[in-house]
PDB file of C-alpha atoms in Angstrom:
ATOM      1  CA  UNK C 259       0.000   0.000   0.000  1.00 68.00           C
ATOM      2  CA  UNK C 260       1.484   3.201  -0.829  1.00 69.00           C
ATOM      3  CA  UNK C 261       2.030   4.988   2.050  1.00 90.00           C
ATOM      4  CA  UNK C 262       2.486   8.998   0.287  1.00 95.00           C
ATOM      5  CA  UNK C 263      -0.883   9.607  -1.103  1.00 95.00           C
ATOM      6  CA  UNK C 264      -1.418  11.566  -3.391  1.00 96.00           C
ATOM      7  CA  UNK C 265      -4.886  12.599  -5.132  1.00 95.00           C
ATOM      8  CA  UNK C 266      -5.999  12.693  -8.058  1.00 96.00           C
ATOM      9  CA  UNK C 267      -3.588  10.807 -10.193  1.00 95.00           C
ATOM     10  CA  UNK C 268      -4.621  12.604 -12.886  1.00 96.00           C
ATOM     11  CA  UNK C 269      -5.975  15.992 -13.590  1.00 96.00           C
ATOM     12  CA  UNK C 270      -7.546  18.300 -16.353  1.00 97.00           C
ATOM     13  CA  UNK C 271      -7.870  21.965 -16.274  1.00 97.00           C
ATOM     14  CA  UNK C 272      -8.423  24.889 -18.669  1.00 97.00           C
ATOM     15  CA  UNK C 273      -6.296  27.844 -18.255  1.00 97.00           C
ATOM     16  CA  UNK C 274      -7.102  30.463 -15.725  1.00 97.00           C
ATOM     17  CA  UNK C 275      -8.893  28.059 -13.608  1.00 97.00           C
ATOM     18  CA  UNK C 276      -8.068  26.706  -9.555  1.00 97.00           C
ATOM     19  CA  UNK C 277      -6.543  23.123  -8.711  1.00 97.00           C
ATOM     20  CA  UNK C 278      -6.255  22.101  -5.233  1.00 97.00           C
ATOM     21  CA  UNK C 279      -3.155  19.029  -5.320  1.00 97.00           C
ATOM     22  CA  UNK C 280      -3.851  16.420  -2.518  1.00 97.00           C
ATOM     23  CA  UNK C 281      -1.151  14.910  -0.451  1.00 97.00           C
ATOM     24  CA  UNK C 282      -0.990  13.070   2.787  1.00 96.00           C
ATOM     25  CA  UNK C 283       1.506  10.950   4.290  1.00 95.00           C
ATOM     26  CA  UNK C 284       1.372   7.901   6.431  1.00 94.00           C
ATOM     27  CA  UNK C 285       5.272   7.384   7.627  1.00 93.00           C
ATOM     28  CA  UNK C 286       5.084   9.473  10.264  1.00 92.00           C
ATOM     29  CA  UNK C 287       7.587  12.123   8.672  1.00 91.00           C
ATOM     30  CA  UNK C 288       7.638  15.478  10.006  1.00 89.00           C
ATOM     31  CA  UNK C 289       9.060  17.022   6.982  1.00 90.00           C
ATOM     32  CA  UNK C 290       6.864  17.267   3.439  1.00 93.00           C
ATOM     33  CA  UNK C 291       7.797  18.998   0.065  1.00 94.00           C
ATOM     34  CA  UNK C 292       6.539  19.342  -3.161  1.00 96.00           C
ATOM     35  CA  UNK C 293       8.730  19.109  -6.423  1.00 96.00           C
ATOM     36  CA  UNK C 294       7.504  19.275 -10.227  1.00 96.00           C
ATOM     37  CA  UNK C 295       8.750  17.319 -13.207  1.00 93.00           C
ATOM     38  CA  UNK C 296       7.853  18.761 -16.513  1.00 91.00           C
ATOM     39  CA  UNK C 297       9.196  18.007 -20.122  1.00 83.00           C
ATOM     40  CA  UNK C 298      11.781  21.067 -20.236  1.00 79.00           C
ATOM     41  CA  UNK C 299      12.717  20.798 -16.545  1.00 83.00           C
ATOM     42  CA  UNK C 300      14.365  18.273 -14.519  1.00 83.00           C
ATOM     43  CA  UNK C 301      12.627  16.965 -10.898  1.00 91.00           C
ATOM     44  CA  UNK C 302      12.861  20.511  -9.579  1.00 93.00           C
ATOM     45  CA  UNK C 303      11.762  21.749  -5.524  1.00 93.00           C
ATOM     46  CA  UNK C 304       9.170  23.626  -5.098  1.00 94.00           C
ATOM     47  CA  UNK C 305       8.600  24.007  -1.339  1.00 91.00           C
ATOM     48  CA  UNK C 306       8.982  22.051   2.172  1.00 90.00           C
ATOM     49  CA  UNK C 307       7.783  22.196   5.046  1.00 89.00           C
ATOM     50  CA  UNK C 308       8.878  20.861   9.013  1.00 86.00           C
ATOM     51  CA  UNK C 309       6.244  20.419  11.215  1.00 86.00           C
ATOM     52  CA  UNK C 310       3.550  22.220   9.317  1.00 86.00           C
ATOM     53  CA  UNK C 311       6.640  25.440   8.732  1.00 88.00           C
ATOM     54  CA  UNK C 312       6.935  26.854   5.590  1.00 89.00           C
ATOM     55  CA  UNK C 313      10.989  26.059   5.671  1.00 86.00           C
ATOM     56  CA  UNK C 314      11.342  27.124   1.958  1.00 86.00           C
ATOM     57  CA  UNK C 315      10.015  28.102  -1.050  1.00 87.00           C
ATOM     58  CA  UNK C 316      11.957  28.242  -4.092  1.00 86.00           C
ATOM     59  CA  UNK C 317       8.858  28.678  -6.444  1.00 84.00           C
ATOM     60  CA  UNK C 318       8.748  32.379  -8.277  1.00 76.00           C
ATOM     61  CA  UNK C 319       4.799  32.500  -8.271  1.00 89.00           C
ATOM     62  CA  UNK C 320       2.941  33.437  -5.631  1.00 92.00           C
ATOM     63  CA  UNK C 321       0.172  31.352  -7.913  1.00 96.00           C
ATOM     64  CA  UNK C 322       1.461  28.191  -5.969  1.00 95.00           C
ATOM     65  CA  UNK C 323       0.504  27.921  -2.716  1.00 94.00           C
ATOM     66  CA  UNK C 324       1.217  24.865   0.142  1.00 93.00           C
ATOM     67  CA  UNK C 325      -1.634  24.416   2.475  1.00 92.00           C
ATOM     68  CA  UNK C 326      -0.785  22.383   5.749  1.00 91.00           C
ATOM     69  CA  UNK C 327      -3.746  21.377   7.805  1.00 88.00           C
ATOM     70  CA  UNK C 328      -2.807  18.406   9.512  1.00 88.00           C
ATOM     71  CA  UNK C 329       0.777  17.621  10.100  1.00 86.00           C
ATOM     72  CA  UNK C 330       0.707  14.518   7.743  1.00 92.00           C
ATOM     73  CA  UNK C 331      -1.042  16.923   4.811  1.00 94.00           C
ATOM     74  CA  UNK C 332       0.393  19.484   2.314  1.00 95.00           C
ATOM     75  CA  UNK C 333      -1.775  19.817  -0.240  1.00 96.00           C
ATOM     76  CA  UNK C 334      -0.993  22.448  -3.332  1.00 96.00           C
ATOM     77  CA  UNK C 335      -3.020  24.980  -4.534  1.00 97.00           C
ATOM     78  CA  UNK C 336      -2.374  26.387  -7.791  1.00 97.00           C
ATOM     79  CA  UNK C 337      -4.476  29.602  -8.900  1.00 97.00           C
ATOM     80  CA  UNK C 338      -4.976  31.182 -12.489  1.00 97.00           C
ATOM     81  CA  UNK C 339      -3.628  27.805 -14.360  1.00 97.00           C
ATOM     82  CA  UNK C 340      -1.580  28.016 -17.190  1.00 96.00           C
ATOM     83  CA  UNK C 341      -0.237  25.495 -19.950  1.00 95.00           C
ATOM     84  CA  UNK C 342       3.335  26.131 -18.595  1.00 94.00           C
ATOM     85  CA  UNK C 343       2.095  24.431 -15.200  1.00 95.00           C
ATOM     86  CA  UNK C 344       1.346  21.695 -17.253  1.00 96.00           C
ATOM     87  CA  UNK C 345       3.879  18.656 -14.936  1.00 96.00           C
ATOM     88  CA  UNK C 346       3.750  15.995 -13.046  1.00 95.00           C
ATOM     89  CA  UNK C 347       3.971  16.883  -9.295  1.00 97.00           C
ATOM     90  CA  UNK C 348       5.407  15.269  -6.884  1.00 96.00           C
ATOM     91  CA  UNK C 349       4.462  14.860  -3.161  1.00 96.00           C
ATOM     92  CA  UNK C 350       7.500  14.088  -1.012  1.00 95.00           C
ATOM     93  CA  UNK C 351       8.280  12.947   2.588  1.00 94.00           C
ATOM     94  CA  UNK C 352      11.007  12.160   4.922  1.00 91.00           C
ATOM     95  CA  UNK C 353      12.571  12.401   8.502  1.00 85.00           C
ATOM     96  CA  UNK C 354      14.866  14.731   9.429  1.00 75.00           C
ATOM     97  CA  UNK C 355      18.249  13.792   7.548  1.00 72.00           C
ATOM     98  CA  UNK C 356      17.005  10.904   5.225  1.00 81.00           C
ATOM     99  CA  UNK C 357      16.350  11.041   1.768  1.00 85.00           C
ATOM    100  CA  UNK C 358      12.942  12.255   0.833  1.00 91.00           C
ATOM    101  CA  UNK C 359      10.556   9.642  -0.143  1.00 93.00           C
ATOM    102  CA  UNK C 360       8.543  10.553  -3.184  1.00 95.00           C
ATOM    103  CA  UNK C 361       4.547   9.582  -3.597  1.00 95.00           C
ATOM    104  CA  UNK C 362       3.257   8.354  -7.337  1.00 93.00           C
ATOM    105  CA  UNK C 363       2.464  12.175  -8.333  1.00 95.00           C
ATOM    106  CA  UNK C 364      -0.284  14.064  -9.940  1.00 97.00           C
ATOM    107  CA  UNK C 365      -0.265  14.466 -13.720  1.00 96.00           C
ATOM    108  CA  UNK C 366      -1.546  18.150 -14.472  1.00 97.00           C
ATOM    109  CA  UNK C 367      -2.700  18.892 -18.013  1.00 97.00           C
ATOM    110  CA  UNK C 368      -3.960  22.638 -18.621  1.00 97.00           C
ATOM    111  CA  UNK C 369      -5.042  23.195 -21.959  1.00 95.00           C
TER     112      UNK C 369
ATOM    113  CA  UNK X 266      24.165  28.245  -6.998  1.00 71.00           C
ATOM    114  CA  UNK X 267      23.824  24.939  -6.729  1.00 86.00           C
ATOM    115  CA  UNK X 268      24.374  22.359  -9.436  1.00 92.00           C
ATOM    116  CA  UNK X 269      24.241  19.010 -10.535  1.00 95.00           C
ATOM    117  CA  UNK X 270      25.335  18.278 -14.193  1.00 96.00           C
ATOM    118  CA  UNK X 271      24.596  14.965 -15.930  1.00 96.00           C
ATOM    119  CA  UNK X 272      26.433  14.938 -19.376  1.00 94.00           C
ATOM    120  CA  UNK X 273      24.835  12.243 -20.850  1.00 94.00           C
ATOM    121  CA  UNK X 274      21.042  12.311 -21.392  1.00 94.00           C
ATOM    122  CA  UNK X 275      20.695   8.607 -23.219  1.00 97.00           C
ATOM    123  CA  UNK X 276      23.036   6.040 -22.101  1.00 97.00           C
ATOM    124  CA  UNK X 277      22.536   2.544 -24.185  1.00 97.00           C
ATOM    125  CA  UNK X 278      24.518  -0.316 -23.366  1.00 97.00           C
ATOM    126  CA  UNK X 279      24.204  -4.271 -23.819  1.00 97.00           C
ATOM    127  CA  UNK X 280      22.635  -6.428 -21.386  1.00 97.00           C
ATOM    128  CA  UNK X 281      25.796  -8.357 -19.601  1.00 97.00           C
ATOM    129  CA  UNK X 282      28.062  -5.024 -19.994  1.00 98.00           C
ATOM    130  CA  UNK X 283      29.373  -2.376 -17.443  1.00 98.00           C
ATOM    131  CA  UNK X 284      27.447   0.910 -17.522  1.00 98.00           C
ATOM    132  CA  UNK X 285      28.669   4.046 -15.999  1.00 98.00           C
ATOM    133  CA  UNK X 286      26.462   7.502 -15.508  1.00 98.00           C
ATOM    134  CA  UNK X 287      28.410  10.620 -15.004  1.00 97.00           C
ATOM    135  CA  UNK X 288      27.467  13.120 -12.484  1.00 97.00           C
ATOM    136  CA  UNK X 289      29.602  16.412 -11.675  1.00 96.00           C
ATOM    137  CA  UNK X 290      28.108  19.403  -9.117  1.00 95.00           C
ATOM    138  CA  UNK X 291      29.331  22.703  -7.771  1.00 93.00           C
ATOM    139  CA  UNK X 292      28.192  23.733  -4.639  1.00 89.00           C
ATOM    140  CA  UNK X 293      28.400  26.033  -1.440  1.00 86.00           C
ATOM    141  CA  UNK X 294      27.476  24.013   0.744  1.00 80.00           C
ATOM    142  CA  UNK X 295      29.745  22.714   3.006  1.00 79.00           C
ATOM    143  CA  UNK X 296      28.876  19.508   4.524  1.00 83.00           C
ATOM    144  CA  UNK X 297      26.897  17.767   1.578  1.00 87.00           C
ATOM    145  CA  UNK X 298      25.214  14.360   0.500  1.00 90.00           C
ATOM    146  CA  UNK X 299      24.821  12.850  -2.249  1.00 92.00           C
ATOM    147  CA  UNK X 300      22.115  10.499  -4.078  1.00 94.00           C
ATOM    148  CA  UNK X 301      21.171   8.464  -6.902  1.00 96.00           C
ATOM    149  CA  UNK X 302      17.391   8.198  -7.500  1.00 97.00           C
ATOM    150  CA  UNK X 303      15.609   5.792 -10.186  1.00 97.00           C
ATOM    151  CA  UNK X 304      12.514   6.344 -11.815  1.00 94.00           C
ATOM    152  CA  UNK X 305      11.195   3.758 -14.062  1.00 94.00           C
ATOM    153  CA  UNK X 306       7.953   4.337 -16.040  1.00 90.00           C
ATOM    154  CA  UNK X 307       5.129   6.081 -14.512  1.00 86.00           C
ATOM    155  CA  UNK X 308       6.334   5.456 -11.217  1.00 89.00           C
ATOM    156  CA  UNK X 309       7.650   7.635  -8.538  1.00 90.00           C
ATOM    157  CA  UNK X 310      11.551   8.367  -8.242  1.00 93.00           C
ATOM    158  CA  UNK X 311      12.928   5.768  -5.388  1.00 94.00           C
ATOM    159  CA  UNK X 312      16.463   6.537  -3.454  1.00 94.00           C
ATOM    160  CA  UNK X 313      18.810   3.852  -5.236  1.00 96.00           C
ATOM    161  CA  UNK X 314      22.615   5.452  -3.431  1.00 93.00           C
ATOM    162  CA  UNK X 315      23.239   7.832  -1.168  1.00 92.00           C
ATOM    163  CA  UNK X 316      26.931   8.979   0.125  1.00 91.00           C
ATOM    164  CA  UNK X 317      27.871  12.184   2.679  1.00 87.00           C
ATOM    165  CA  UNK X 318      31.506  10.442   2.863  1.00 90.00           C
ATOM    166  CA  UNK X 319      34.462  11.541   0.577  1.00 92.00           C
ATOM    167  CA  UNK X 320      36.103   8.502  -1.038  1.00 94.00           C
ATOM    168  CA  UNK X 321      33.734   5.713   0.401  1.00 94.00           C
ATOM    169  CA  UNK X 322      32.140   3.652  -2.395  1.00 95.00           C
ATOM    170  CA  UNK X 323      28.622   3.027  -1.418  1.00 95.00           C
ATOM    171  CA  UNK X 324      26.640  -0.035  -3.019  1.00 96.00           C
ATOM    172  CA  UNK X 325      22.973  -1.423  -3.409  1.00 94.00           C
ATOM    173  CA  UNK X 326      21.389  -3.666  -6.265  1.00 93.00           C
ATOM    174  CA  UNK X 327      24.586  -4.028  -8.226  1.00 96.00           C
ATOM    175  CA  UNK X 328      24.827  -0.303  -8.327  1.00 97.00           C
ATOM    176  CA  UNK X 329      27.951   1.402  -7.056  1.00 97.00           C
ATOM    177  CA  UNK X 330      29.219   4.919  -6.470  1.00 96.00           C
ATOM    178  CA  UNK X 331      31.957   6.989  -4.684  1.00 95.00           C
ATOM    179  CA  UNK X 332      32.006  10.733  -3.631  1.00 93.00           C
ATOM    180  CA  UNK X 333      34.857  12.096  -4.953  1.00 94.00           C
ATOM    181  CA  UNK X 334      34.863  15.703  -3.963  1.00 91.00           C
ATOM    182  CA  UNK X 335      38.420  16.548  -4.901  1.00 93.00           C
ATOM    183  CA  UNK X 336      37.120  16.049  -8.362  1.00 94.00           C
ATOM    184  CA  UNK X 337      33.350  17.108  -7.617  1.00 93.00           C
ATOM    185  CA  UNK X 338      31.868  13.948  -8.892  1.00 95.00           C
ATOM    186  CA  UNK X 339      29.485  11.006  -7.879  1.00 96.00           C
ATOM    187  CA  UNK X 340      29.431   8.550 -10.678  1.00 97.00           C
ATOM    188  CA  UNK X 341      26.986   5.667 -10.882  1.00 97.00           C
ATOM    189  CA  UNK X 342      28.439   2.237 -12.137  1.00 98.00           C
ATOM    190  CA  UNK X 343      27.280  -1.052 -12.845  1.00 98.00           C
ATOM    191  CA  UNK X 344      29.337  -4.369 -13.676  1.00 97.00           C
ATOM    192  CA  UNK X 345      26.448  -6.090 -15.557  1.00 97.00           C
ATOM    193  CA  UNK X 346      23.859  -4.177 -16.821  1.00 97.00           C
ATOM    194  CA  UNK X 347      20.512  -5.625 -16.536  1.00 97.00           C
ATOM    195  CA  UNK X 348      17.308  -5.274 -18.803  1.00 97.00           C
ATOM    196  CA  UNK X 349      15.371  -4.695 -15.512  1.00 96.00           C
ATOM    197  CA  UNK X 350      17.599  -1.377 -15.612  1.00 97.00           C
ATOM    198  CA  UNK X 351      16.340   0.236 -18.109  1.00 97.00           C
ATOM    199  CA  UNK X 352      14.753   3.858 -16.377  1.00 97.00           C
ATOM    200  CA  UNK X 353      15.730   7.643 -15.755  1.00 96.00           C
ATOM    201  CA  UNK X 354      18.312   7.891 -13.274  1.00 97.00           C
ATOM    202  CA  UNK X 355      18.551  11.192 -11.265  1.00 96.00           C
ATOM    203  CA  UNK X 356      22.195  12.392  -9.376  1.00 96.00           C
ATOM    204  CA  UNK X 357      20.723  14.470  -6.304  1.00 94.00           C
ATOM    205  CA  UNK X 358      22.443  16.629  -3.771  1.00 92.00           C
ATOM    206  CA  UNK X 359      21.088  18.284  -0.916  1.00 89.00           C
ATOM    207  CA  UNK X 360      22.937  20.433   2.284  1.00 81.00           C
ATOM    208  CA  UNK X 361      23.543  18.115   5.452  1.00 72.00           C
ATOM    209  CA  UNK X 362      24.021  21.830   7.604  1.00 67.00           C
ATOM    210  CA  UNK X 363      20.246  22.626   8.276  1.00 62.00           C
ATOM    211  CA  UNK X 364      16.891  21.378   8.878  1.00 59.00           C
ATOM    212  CA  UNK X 365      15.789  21.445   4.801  1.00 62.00           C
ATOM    213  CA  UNK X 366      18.174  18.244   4.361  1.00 68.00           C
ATOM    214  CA  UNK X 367      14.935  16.897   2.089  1.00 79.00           C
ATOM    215  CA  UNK X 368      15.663  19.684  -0.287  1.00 86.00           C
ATOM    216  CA  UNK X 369      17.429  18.573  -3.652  1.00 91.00           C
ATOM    217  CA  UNK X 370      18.757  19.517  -6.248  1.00 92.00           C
ATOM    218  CA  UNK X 371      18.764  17.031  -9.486  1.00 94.00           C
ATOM    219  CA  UNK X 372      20.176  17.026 -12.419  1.00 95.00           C
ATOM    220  CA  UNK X 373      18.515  16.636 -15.975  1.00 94.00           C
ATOM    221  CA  UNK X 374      18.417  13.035 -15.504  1.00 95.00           C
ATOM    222  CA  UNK X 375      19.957  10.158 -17.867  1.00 96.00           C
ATOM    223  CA  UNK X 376      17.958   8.106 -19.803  1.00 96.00           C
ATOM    224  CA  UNK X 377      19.266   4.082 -19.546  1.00 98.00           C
ATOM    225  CA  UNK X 378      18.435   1.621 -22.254  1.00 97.00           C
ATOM    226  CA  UNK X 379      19.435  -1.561 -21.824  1.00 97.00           C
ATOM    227  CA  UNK X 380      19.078  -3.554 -25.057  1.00 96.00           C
ATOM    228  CA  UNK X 381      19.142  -7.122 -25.696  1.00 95.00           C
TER     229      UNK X 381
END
């Protein structure tokens, strides 16, 4: 059973809409990030977070925003879509000074 | 900043044959690790190596790899490629001198095609 979940697998939108990005993790991890894989771009970081802390955000638009409500969630919210934010992204996990463990991703098409 | 160069972006070799995958960085940071990661087909990327120690080969599923920092490199080798090998392989590093020790930076990736 996978234990980063990540919902939905895959997702739809037309340009200029809203996309909430689900994510929750069953490890027990008190660290959670979010990277994006896209055609022209390698697996790049987007954001963590340590115990629901924003510890860093290396995304340019403020479009893209983390939510934490539980300590095991960090969902992604992504306003005014665009086919550029067309990727695969990737919900990530892991304890302090380990290797971050990556969930099966969301596959985001705006068209 | 921070990089991680991987030269070759298709690697092809013959099953039974050593593979190697290149993988340079520059970096500030001064008290580093170092991974491989493997991503085969729509799946997500898995940890295959990982190495904080200069000049210490580290090893897992056939797969070998030393951090060499006087020459800024972290190679990935094989003695026998496998079909079963065939994915994207990503070098990762990440700074060991905070809390954000989950935050990487990959490289482009290298394609591996074992063939037959």
């Amino acid at each position: 059973d996978p234990k980063i979940i990540q919902k939905p697998k895959y997702l739809v939108a037309v340009t200029g809409s809203e996309k909430i990005l689900i994510c929750e993790q069953y490890l027990g991890h008190n660290a959670m990030y979010w990277y994006r894989q896209s055609a022209k771009k390698p697996l790049e970081f987007m954001f963590s977070y340590s115990y629901q802390k924003l510890m860093d955000n290396q995304t340019a638009s403020s479009r893209f925003q983390p939510q934490s409500s539980k300590k095991n969630h960090l969902d992604l919210q992504i306003t005014a879509l665009k086919p550029d934010d067309s990727a695969t992204y990737f919900c990530a996990s892991s304890p302090t000074n380990q290797a971050p463990l990556f969930g099966e991703g969301t596959r985001l098409s705006v068209l | 900043g921070d990089s991680v160069t991987q030269t070759e972006g298709l690697v092809t070799v013959t099953e039974g044959l050593p593979v190697k995958l290149n993988c340079t960085y520059q970096t500030t940071y001064l008290t580093i690790a170092f991974f491989w990661y493997v991503q085969y087909l729509n799946e997500a990327p898995q940890v295959l190596l990982k190495s904080s120690t200069d000049n210490k080969r580290t090893e897992h599923q056939g797969f070998h790899a030393t951090l060499h920092k006087s020459s800024s490199s972290f190679h990935l080798q094989k003695s026998s490629a496998q079909l079963s090998d065939s994915a994207l392989y990503y070098c990762a590093l990440s700074d060991r001198t905070g809390a954000n020790t989950g935050k990487l930076t990959f490289g482009h990736g290298t394609i591996l095609r074992v063939h037959p």
